[in-house]
mmCIF file of C-alpha atoms in Angstrom:
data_model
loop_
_atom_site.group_PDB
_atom_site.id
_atom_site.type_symbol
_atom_site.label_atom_id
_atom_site.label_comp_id
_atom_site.label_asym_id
_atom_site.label_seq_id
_atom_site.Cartn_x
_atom_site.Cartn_y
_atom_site.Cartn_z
ATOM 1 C CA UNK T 25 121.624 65.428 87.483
ATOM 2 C CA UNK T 26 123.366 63.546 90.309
ATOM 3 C CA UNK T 27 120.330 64.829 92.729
ATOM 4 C CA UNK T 28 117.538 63.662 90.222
ATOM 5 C CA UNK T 29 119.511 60.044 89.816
ATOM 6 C CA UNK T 30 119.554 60.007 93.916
ATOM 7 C CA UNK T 31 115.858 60.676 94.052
ATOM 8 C CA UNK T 32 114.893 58.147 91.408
ATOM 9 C CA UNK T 33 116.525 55.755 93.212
ATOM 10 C CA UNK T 34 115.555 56.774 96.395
ATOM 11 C CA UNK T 35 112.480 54.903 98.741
ATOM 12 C CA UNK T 36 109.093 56.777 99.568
ATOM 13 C CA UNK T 37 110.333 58.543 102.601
ATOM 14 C CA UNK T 38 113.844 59.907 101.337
ATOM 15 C CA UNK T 39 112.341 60.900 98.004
ATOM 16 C CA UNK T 40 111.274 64.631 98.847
ATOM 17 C CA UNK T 41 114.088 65.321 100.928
ATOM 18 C CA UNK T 42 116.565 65.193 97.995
ATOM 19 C CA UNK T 43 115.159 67.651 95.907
ATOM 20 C CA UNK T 44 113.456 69.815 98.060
ATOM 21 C CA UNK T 45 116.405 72.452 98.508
ATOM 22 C CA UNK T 46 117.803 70.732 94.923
ATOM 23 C CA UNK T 47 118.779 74.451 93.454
ATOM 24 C CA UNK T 48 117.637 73.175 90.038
ATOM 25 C CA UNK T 49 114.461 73.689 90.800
ATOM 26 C CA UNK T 50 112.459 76.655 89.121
ATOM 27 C CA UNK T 51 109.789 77.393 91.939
ATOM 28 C CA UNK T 52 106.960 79.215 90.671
ATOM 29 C CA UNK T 53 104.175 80.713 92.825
ATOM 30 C CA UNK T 54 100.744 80.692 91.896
ATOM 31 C CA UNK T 55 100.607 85.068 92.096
ATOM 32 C CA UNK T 56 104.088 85.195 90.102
ATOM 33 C CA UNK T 57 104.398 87.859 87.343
ATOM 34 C CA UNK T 58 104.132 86.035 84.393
ATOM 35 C CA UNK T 59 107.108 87.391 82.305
ATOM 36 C CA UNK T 60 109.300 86.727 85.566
ATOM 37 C CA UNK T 61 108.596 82.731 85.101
ATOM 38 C CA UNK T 62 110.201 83.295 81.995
ATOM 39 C CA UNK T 63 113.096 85.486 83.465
ATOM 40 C CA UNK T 64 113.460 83.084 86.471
ATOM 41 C CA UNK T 65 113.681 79.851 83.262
ATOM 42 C CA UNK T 66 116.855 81.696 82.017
ATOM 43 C CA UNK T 67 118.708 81.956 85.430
ATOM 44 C CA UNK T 68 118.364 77.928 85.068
ATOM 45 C CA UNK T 69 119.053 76.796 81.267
ATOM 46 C CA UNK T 70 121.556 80.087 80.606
ATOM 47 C CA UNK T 71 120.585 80.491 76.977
ATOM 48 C CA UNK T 72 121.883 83.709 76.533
ATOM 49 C CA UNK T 73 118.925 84.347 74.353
ATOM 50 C CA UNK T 74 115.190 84.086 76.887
ATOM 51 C CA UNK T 75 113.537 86.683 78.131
ATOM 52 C CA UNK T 76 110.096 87.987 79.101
ATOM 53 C CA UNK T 77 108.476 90.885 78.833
ATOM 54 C CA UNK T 78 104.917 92.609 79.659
ATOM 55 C CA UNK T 79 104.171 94.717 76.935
ATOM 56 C CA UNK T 80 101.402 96.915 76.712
ATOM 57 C CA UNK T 81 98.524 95.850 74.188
ATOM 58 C CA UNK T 82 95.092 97.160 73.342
ATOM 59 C CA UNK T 83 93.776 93.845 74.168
ATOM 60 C CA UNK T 84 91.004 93.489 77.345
ATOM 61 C CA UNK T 85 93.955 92.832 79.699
ATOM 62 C CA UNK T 86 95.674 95.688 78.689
ATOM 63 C CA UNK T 87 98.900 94.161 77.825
ATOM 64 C CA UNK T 88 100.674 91.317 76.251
ATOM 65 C CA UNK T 89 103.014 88.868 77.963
ATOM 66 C CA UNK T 90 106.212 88.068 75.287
ATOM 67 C CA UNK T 91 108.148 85.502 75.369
ATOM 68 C CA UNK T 92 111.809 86.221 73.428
ATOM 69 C CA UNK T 93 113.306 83.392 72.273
ATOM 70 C CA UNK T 94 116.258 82.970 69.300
ATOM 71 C CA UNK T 95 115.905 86.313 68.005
ATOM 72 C CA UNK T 96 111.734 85.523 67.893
ATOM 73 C CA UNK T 97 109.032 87.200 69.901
ATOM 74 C CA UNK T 98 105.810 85.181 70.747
ATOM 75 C CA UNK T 99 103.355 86.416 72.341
ATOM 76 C CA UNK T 100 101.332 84.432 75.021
ATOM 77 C CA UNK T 101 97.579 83.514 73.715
ATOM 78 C CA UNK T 102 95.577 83.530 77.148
ATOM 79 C CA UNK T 103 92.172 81.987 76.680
ATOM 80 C CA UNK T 104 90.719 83.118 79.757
ATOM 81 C CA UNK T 105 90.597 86.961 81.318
ATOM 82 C CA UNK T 106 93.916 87.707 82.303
ATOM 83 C CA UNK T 107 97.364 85.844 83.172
ATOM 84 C CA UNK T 108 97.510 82.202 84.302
ATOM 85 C CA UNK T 109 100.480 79.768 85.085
ATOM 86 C CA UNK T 110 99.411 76.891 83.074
ATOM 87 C CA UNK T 111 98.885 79.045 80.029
ATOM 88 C CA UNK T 112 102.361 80.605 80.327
ATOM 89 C CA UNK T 113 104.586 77.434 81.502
ATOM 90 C CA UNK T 114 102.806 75.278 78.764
ATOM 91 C CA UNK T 115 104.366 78.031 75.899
ATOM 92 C CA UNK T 116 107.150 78.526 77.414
ATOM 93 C CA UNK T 117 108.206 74.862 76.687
ATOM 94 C CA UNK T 118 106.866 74.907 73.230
ATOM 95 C CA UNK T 119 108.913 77.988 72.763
ATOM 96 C CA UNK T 120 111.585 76.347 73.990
ATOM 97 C CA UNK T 121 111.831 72.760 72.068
ATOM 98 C CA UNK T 122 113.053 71.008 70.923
ATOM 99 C CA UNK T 123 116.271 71.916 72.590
ATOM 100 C CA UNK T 124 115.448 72.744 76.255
ATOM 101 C CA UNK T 125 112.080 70.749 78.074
ATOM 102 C CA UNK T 126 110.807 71.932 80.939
ATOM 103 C CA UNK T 127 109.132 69.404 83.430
ATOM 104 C CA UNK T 128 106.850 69.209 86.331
ATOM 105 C CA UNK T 129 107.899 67.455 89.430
ATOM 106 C CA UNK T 130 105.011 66.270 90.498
ATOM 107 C CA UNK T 131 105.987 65.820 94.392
ATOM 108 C CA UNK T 132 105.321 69.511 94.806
ATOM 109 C CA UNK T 133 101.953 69.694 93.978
ATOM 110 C CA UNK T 134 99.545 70.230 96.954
ATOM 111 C CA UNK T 135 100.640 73.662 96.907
ATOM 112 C CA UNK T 136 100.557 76.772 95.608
ATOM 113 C CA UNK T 137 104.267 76.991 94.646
ATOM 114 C CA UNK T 138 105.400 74.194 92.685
ATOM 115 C CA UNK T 139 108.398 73.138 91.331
ATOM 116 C CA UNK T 140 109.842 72.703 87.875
ATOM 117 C CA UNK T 141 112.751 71.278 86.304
ATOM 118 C CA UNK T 142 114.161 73.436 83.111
ATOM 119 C CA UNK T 143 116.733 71.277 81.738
ATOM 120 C CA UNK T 144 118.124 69.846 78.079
ATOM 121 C CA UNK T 145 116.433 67.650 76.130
ATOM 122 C CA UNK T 146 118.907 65.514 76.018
ATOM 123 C CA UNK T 147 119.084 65.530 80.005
ATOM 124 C CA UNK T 148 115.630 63.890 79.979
ATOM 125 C CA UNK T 149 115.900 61.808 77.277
ATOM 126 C CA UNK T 150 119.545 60.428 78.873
ATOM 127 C CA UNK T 151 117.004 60.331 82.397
ATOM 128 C CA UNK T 152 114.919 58.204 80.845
ATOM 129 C CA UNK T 153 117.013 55.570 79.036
ATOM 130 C CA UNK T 154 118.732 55.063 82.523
ATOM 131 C CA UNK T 155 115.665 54.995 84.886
ATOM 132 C CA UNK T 156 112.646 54.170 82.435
ATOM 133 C CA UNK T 157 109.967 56.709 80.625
ATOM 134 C CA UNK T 158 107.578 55.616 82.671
ATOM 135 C CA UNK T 159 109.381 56.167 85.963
ATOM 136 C CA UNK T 160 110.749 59.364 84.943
ATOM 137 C CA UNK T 161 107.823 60.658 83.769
ATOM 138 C CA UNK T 162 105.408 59.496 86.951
ATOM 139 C CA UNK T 163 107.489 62.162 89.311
ATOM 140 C CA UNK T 164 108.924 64.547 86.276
ATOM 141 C CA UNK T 165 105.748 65.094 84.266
ATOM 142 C CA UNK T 166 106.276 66.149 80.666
ATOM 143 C CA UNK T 167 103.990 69.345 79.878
ATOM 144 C CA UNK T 168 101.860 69.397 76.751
ATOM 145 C CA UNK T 169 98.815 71.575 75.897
ATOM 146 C CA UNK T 170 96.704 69.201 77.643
ATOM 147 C CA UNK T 171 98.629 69.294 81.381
ATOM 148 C CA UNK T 172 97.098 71.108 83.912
ATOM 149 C CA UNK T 173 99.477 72.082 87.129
ATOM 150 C CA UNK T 174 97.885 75.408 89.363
ATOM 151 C CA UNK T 175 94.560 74.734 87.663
ATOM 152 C CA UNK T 176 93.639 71.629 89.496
ATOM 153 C CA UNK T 177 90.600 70.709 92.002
ATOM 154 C CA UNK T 178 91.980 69.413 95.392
ATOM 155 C CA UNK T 179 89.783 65.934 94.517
ATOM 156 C CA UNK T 180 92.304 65.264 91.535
ATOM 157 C CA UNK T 181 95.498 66.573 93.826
ATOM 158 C CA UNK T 182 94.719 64.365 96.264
ATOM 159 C CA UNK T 183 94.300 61.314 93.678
ATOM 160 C CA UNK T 184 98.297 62.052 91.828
ATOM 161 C CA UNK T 185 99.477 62.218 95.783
ATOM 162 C CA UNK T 186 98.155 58.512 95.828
ATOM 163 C CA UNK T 187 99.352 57.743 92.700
ATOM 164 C CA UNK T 188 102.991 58.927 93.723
ATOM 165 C CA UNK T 189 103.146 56.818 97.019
ATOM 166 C CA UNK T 190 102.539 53.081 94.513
#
């Protein structure tokens, strides 16, 4: 947390540099195996109890992608053909609350690896009575149904980069 605290504090220029090589970062590339985002969440928040899995299905992709969670399996509903990022980070963190959140730091986007932040619940929530909601949330986005992360057009990439500089 001390890392996160250094960057919210931190000026313009400084900010990246803190985090970059922060190792609580969860680094996901835009090819990356869908059930391995899931695998790679676990290394961070050490449940005990998350893990992925490609299972094979008789659906048009051919298989399912599972995410196991407190004894529970649920299964990934992709709305387009095939795997996607978005689809699988945004249920992973539904899966996953309300104890664990996982966030987007938006400095990385511009990319196509960007960087999450898998932490507690409470670790955000204690974030953002120190530092503010709204200043937590500008750089550490909060992912809902609505958030889009690999699926954006470089016109509205180019507009958060802005937005991150005020």
């Amino acid at each position: 947390m001390e890392n996160i605290r250094k960057y919210l504090n931190a000026e313009l220029e400084e900010r990246i540099d803190i985090l970059w090589d922060d190792n609580g970062i969860l680094w996901v590339d835009w090819r990356e195996y869908d059930e391995e985002i899931i695998k790679c969440c676990e290394k961070f928040l050490k449940t005990g109890d998350l893990d992925g899995e490609a299972r094979e299905s008789e659906n048009d992709m051919g298989f399912d992608i599972i995410i196991k969670f407190k004894g529970k399996e649920h299964i990934i509903e992709y709305k387009k053909e095939g795997t996607d990022r978005d689809t699988t980070i945004k249920t992973l963190n539904k899966v996953l609350s309300p104890d664990y959140e996982i966030r987007f730091w938006m400095d990385s986007i511009g990319s196509d690896t960007l960087g999450f932040f898998p932490k507690t619940s409470k670790f955000w929530k204690e974030l953002e009575d120190e530092f503010g909601a709204e200043k937590v949330r500008k750089y550490f986005s909060i992912i809902d149904e609505n958030s889009r992360m690999f699926d954006m057009n470089m016109n509205e990439i180019f507009k958060l980069m802005e937005e991150l500089k005020k």
